[in-house]
Short mmCIF file of C-alpha atoms in Angstrom, two decimals:
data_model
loop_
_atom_site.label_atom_id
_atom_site.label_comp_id
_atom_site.label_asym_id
_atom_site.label_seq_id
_atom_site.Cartn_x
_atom_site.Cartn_y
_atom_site.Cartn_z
CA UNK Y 1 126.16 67.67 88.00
CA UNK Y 2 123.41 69.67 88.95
CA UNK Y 3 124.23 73.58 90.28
CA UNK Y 4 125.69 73.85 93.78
CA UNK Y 5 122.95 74.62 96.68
CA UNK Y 6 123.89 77.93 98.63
CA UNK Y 7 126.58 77.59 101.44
CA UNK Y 8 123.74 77.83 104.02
CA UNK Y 9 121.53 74.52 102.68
CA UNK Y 10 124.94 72.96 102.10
CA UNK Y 11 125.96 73.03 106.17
CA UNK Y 12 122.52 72.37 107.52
CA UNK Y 13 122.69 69.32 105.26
CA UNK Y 14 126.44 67.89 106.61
CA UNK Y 15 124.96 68.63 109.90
CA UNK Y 16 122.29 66.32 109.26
CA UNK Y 17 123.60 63.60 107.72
CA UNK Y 18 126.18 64.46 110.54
CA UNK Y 19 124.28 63.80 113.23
CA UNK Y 20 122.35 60.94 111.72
CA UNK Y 21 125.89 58.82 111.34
CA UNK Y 22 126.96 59.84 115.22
CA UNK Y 23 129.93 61.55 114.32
CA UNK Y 24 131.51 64.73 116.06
CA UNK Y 25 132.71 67.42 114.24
CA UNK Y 26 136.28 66.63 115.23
CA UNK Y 27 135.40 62.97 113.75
CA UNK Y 28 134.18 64.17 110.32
CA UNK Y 29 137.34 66.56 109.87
CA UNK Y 30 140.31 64.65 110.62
CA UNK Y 31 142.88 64.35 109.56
CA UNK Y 32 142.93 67.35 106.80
CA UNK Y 33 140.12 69.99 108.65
CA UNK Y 34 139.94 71.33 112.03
CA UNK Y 35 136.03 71.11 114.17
CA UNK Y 36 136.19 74.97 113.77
CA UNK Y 37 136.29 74.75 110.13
CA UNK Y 38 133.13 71.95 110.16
CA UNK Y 39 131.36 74.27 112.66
CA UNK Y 40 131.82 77.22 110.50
CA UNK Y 41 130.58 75.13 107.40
CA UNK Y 42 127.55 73.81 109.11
CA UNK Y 43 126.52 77.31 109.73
CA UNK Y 44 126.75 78.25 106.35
CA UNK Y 45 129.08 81.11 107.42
CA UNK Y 46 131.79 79.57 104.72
CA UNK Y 47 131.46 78.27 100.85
CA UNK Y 48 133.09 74.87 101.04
CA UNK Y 49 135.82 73.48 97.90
CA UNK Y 50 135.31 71.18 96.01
CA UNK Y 51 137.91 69.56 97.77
CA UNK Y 52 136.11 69.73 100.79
CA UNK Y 53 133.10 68.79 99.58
CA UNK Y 54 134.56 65.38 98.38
CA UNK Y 55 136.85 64.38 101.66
CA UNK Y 56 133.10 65.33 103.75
CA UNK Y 57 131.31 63.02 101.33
CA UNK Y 58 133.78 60.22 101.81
CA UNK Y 59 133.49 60.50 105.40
CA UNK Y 60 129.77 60.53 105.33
CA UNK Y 61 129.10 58.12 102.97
CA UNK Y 62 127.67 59.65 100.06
CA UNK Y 63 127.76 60.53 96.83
CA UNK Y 64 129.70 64.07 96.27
CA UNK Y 65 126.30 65.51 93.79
CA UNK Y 66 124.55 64.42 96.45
CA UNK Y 67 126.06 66.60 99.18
CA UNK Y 68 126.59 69.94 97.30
CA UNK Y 69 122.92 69.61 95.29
CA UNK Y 70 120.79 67.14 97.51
CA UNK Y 71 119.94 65.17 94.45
CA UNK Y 72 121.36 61.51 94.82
CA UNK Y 73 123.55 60.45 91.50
CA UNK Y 74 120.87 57.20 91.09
CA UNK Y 75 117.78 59.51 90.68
CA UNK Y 76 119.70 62.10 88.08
CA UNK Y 77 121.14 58.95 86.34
CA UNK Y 78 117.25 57.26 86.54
CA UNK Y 79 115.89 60.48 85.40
CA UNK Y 80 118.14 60.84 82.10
CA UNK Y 81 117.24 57.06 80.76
CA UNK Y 82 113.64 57.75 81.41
CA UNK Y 83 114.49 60.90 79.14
CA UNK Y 84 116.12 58.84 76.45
CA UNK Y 85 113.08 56.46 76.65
CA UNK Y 86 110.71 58.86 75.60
CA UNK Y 87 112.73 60.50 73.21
CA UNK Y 88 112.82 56.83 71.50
CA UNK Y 89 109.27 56.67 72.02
CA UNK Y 90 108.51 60.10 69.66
CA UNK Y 91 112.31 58.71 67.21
CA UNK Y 92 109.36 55.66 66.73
CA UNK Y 93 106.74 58.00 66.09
CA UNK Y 94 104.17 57.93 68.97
CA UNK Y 95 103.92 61.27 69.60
CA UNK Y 96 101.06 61.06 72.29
CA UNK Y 97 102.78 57.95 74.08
CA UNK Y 98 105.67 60.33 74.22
CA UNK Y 99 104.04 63.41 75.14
CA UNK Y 100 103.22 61.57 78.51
CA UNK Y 101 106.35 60.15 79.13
CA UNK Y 102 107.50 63.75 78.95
CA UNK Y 103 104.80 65.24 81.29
CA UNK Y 104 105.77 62.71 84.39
CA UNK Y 105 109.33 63.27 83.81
CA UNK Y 106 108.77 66.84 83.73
CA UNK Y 107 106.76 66.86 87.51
CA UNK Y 108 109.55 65.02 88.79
CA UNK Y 109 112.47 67.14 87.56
CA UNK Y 110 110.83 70.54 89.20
CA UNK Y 111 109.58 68.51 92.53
CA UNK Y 112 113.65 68.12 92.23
CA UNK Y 113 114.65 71.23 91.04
CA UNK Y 114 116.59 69.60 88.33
CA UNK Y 115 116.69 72.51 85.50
CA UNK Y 116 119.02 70.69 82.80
CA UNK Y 117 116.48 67.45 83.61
CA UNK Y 118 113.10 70.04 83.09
CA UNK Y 119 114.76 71.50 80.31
CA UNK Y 120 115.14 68.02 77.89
CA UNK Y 121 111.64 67.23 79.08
CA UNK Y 122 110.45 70.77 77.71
CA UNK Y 123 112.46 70.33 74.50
CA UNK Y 124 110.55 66.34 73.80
CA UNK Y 125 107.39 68.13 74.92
CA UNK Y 126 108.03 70.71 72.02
CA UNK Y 127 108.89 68.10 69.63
CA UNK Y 128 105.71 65.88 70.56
CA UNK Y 129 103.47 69.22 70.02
CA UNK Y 130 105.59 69.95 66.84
CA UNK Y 131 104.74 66.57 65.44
CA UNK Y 132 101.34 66.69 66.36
CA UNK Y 133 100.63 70.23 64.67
CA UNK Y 134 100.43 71.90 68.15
CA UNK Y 135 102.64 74.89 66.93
CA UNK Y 136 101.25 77.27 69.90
CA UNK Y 137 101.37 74.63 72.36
CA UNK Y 138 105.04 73.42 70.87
CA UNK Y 139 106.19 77.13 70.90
CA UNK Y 140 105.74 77.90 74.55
CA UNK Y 141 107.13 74.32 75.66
CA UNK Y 142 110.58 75.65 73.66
CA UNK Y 143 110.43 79.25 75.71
CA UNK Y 144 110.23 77.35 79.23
CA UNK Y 145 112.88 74.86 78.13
CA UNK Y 146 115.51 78.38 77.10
CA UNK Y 147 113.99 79.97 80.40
CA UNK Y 148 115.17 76.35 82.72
CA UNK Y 149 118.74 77.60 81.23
CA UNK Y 150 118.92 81.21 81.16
CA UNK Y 151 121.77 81.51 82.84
CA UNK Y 152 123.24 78.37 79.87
CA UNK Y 153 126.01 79.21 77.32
CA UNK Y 154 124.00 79.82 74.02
CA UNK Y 155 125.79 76.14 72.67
CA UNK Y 156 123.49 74.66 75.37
CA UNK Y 157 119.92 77.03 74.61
CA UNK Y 158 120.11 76.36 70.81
CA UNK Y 159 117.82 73.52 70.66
CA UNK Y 160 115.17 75.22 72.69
CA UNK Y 161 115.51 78.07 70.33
CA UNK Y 162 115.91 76.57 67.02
CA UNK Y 163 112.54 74.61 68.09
CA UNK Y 164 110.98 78.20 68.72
CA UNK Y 165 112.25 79.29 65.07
CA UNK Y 166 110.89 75.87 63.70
CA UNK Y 167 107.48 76.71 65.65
CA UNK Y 168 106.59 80.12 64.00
CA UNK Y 169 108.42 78.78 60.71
CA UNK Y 170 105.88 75.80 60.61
CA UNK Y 171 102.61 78.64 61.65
CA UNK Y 172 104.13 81.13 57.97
CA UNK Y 173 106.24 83.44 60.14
CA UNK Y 174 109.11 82.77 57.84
CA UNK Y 175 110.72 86.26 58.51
CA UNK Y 176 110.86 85.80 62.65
CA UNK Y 177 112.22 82.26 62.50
CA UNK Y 178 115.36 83.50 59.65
CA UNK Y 179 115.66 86.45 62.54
CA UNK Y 180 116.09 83.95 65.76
CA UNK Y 181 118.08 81.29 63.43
CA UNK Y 182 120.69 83.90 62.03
CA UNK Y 183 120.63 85.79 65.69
CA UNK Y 184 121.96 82.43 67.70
CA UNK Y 185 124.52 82.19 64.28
CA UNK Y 186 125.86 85.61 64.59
CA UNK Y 187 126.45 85.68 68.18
CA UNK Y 188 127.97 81.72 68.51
CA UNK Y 189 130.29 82.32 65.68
CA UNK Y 190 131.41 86.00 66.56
CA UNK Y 191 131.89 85.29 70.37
CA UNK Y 192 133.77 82.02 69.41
CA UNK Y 193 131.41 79.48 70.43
CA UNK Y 194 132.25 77.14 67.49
CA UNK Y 195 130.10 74.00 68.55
CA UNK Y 196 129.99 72.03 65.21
CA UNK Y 197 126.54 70.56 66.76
CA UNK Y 198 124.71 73.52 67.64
CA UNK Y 199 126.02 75.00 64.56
CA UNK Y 200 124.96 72.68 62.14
CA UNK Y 201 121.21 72.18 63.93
CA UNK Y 202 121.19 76.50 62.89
CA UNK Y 203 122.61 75.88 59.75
CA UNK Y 204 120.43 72.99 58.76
CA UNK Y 205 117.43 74.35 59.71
CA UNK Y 206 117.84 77.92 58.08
CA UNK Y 207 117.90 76.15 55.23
CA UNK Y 208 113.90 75.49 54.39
CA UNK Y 209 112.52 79.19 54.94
CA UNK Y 210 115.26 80.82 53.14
CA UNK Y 211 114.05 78.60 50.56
CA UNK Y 212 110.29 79.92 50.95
CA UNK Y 213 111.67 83.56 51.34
CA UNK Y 214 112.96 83.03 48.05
CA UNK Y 215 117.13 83.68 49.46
CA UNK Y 216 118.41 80.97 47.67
CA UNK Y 217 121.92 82.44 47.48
CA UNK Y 218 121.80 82.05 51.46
CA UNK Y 219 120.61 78.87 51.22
CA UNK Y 220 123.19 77.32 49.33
CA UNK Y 221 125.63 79.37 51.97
CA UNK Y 222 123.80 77.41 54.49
CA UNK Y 223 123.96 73.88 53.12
CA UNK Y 224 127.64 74.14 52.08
CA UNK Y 225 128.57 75.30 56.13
CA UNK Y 226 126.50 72.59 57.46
CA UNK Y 227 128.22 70.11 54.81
CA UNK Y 228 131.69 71.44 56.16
CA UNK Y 229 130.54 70.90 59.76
CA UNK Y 230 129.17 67.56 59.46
CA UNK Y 231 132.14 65.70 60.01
CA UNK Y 232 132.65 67.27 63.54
CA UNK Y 233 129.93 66.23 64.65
CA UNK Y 234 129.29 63.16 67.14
CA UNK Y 235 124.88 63.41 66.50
CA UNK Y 236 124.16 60.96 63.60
CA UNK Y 237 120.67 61.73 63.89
CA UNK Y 238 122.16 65.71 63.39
CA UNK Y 239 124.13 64.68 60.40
CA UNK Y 240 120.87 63.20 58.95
CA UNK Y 241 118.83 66.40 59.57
CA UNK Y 242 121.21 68.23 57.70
CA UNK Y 243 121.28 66.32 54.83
CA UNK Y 244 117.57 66.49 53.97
CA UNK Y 245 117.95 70.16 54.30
CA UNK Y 246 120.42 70.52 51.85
CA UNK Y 247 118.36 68.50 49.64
CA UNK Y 248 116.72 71.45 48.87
CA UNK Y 249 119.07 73.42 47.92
CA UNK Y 250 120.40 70.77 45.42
CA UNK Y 251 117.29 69.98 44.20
CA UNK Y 252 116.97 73.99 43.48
CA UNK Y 253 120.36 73.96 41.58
CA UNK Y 254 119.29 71.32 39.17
CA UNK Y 255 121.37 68.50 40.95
CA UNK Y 256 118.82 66.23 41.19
CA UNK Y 257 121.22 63.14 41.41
CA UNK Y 258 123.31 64.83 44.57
CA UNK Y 259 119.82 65.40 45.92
CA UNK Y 260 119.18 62.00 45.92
CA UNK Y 261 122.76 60.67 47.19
CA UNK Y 262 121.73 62.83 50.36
CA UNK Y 263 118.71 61.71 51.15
CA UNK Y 264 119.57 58.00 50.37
CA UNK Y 265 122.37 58.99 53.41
CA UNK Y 266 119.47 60.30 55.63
CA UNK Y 267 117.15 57.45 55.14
CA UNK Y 268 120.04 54.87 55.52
CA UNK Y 269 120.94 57.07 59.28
CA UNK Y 270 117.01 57.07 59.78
CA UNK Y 271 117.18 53.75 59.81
CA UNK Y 272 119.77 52.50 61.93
CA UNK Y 273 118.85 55.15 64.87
CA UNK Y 274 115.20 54.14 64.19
CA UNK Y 275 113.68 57.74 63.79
CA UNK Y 276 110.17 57.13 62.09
CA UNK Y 277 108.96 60.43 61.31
CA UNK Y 278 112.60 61.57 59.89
CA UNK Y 279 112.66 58.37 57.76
CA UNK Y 280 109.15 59.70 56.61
CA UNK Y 281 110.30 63.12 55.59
CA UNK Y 282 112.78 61.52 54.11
CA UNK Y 283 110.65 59.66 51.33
CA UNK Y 284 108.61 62.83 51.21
CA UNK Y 285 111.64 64.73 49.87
CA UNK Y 286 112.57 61.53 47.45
CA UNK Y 287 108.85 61.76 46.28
CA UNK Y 288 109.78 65.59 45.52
CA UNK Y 289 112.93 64.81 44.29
CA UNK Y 290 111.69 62.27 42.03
CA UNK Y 291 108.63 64.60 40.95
CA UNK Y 292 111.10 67.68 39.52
CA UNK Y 293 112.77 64.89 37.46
CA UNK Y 294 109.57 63.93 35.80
CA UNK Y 295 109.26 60.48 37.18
CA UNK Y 296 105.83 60.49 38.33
CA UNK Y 297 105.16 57.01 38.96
CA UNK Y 298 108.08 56.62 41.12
CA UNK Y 299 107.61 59.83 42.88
CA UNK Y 300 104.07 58.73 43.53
CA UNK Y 301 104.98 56.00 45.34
CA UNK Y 302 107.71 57.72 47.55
CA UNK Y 303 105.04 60.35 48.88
CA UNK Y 304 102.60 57.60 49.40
CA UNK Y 305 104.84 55.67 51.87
CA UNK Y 306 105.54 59.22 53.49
CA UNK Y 307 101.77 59.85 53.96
CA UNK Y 308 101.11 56.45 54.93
CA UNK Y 309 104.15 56.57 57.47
CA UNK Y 310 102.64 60.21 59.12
CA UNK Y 311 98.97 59.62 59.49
CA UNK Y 312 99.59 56.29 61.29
CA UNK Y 313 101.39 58.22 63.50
CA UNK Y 314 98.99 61.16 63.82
CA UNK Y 315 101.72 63.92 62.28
CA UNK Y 316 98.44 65.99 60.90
CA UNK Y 317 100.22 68.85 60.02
CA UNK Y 318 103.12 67.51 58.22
CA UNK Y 319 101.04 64.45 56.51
CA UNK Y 320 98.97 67.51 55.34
CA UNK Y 321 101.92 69.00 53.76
CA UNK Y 322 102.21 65.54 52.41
CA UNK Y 323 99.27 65.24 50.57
CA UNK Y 324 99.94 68.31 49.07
CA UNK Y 325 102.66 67.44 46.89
CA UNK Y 326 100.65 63.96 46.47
CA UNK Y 327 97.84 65.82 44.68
CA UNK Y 328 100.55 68.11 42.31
CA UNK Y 329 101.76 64.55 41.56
CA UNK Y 330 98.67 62.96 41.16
CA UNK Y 331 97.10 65.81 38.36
CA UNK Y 332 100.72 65.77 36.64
CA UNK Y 333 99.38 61.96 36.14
CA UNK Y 334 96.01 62.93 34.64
CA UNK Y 335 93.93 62.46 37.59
CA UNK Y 336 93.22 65.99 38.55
CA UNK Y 337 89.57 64.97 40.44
CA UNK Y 338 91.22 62.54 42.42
CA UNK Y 339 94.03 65.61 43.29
CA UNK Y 340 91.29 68.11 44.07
CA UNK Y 341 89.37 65.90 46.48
CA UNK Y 342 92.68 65.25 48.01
CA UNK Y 343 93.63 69.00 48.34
CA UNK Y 344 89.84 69.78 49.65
CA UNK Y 345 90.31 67.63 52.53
CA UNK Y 346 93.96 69.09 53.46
CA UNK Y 347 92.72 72.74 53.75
CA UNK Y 348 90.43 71.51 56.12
CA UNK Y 349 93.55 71.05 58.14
CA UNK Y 350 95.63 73.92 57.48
CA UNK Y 351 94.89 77.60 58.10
CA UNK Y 352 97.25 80.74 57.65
CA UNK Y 353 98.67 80.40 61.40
CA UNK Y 354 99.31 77.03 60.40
CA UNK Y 355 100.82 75.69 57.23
CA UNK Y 356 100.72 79.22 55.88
CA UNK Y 357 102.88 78.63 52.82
CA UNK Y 358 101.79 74.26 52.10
CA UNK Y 359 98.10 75.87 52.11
CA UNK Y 360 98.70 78.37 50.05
CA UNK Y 361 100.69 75.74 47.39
CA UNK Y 362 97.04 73.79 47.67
CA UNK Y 363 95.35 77.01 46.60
CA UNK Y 364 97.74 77.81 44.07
CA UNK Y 365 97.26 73.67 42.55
CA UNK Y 366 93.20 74.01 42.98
CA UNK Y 367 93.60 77.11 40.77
CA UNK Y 368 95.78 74.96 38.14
CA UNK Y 369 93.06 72.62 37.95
CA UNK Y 370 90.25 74.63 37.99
CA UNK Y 371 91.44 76.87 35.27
CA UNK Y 372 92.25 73.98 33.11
CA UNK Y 373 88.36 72.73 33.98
CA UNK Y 374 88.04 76.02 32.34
CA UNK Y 375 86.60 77.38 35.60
CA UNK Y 376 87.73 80.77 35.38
CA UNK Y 377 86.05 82.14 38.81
CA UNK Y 378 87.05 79.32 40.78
CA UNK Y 379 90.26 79.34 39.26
CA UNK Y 380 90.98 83.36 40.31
CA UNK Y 381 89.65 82.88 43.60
CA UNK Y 382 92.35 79.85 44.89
CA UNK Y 383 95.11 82.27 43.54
CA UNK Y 384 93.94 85.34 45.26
CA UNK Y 385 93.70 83.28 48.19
CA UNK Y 386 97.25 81.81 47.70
CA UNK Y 387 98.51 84.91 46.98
CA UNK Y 388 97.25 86.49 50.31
CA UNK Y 389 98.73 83.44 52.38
CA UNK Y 390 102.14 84.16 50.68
CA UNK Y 391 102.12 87.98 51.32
CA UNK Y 392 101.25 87.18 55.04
CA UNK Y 393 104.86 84.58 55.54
CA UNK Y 394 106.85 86.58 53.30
CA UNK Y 395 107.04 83.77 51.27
CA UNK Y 396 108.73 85.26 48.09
CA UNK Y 397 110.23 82.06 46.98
CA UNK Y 398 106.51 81.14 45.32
CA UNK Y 399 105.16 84.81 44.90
CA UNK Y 400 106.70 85.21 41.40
CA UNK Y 401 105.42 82.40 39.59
CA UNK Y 402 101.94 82.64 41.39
CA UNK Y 403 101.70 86.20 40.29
CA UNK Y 404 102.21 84.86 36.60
CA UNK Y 405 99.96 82.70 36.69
CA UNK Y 406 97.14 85.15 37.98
CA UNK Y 407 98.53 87.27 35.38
CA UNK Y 408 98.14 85.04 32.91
CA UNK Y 409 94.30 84.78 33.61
CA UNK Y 410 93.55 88.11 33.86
CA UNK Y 411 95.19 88.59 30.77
CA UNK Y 412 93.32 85.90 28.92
CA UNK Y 413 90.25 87.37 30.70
CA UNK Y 414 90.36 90.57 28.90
CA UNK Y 415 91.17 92.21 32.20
CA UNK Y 416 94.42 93.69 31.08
CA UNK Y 417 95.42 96.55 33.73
CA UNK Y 418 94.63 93.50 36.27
CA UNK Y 419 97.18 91.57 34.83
CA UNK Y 420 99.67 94.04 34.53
CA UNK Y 421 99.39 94.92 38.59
CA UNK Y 422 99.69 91.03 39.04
CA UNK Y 423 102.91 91.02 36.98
CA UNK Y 424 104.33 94.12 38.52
CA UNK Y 425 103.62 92.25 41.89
CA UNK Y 426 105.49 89.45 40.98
CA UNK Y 427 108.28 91.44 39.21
CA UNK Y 428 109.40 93.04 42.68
CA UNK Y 429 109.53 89.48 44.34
CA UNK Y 430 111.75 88.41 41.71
CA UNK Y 431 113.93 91.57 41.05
CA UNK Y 432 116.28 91.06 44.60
CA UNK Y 433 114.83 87.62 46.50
CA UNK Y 434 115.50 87.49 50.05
CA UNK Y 435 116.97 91.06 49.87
CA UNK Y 436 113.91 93.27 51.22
CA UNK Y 437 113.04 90.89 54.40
CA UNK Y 438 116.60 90.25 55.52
CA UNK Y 439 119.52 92.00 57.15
CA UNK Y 440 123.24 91.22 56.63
CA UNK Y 441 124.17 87.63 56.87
CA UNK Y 442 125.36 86.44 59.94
CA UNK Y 443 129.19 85.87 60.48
CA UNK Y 444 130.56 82.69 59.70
CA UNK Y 445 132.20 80.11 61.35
CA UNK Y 446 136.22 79.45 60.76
CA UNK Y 447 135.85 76.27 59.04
#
């Protein structure tokens, strides 16, 4: 039910539907109210029960929404399968198709002054922009859909927000999105507010740029409290999310098999709920997977069907992101040209406000390649660019080993003091990970 209309709009609107069924006041309050009471109401001079409400609706033949919010219960009820239409539309992967969907259904929730209605249409307009690599656009849908429920319990806000924290994760602002992540954590689970489904959407999604920040300690914290809360939730499509995310931290761990096992679970969800674009991450992280554990030719083929999957559904930035792991596959296979013209045409779709950290991995693999081309100056100039890129996020996950390998070529180079600044640089990212970019963990739930 939508919120209650002030006592004023409330009696002019008895009066009128009143007046339009020929009843007296004396009519429409027998036998429980007196006509003094149903004056009083009409002229908004009194806030009318629940109670009330419902014996004045059965006496005027409506719906009880309908008299305390004007809305009739068909056009809410028409409103939310329109909603779950185009939400299957984007699970399918037509973003665009989606996106207007979303727009219409937005202009008729305000014309109603439905805010829980405008706020699901904000949150699939997010997701459309998301999908489509419209992180600014995707961003400021999310802020209008918390604003349509300020007044909310956070439980309800948290998808609006963790789409914000997804938004400047995606555009390399790793730090902000760990702040408004483990913000929404600390304050659910220390005011008591344990909903296992807005819990484990935070959990899950803290998971990939504490990865990139290098905090793999909170990571795995993450992944193991969103594998406790799984089974409470009722969102299979929320349970799948979560286990691609913790995917990661397996595959970090060495437990390549687990890994696996969890994504096999996603895909096999993906599938039955129909969600395209998931079902394509989801062979993009088997293509990873299947890369750390050396088989190429298998891994190869995974990423392919996730690239394949993407750009037929226009998902530039994350088919970009795509073809960057492609490319590291493809030159593991000995077919480095074919890896740098793939990696050339992906920067032309990322830039450090978008894809921050997947641009700077197609620097750092351009530099790989170039240096053994034995194009020294080429070589240098991809990792100084990565390296920037990675400063910018905060991405100390891949500072270390990027800072070796510029060491490395300064060293060989003959530029020693060089080198030595480059290892220094990646010494402090490795000393403490995580440590110098974020606070004290958020308190946990009571699982």
């Amino acid at each position: 039910m939508g919120e209650r209309d002030d006592p004023g709009t409330i009696g002019r609107r008895v009066q009128r539907l009143r007046v339009e069924r020929g009843l007296t006041q004396r009519q429409l309050a027998e036998p429980v109210y007196t006509p003094a009471y149903i004056s009083t109401l009409e002229s908004g001079r009194v806030r009318p029960s629940d109670d009330a409400l419902r014996h004045l609706a059965g006496r005027l033949g409506v719906a009880f929404d309908e008299l305390a919010t004007g809305h009739s219960a068909r056009l809410v009820t028409e409103l939310r399968l329109r909603l779950t239409e185009a939400q299957r539309t984007l699970a399918l992967g037509e973003a665009e198709a989606a996106a207007e969907l979303y727009t219409g259904l937005l202009a008729e929730a305000e014309t109603h002054g439905l805010a829980a209605e405008q706020s699901d249409a904000l949150l699939g307009l997010g997701e459309c922009a998301l999908e489509t690599g419209e992180l600014v656009s995707g961003r400021e849908y999310f802020e209008r859909a918390e604003a349509c429920l300020a007044g909310a319990p956070l439980p309800a806000r948290v998808p609006a927000l963790r789409g914000r924290a997804v938004a400047h994760y995606l555009a390399g602002e790793l730090r902000y999105a760990v702040y408004l992540l483990e913000t929404a954590l600390d304050e659910l689970n220390r005011g008591g507010l344990h909903d296992p489904d807005a819990l484990l959407l935070l959990y899950a999604s803290a998971i990939g740029p504490y990865m990139d920040m290098g905090a793999h300690a909170r990571a795995a914290q993450a992944a193991e409290l969103a594998l406790a809360l799984a089974p409470q939730s009722g969102d299979p499509a929320l349970v799948a999310r979560m286990h691609r995310s913790v995917a990661r931290t397996l595959v970090a761990e060495g437990r390549l098999a687990e890994a696996d096992a969890s994504l096999a679970k996603a895909a096999e969800l993906y599938r039955g709920l129909q969600i395209r674009t998931e079902l394509a991450n989801c062979h993009w992280m088997r293509g990873y997977v299947y890369a750390q554990d050396g088989r190429l030719e298998r891994a190869e083929e995974e990423l392919r069907e996730a690239l394949g999957m993407l750009s037929a559904r226009r998902a530039a930035l994350y088919s970009s992101q795509v073809a960057v792991e492609l490319a590291d596959v493809l030159h593991r296979r000995g077919r480095s040209a074919e890896a740098e013209a793939l990696l050339h045409d992906v920067l032309g779709h990322l830039t450090s406000e978008r894809g921050a950290v997947h641009s700077a991995a197609a620097h750092r693999l351009l530099g790989i390649i170039a240096e053994d081309a034995r194009r020294t100056e080429d070589a240098e100039e991809h990792y100084v660019r990565a390296l920037s890129l990675l400063e910018r996020a905060g991405a100390a996950g891949d500072l270390a080993d990027l800072c070796r390998l510029l060491g490395d070529l300064l060293r060989r180079t003959g530029r020693v003091e060089a080198a030595l600044d480059a290892y220094r640089t990646g010494l402090g990212h490795r000393t403490a990970p995580g440590t110098t970019t974020l606070g004290p963990a958020p308190a946990q739930p009571p699982l």
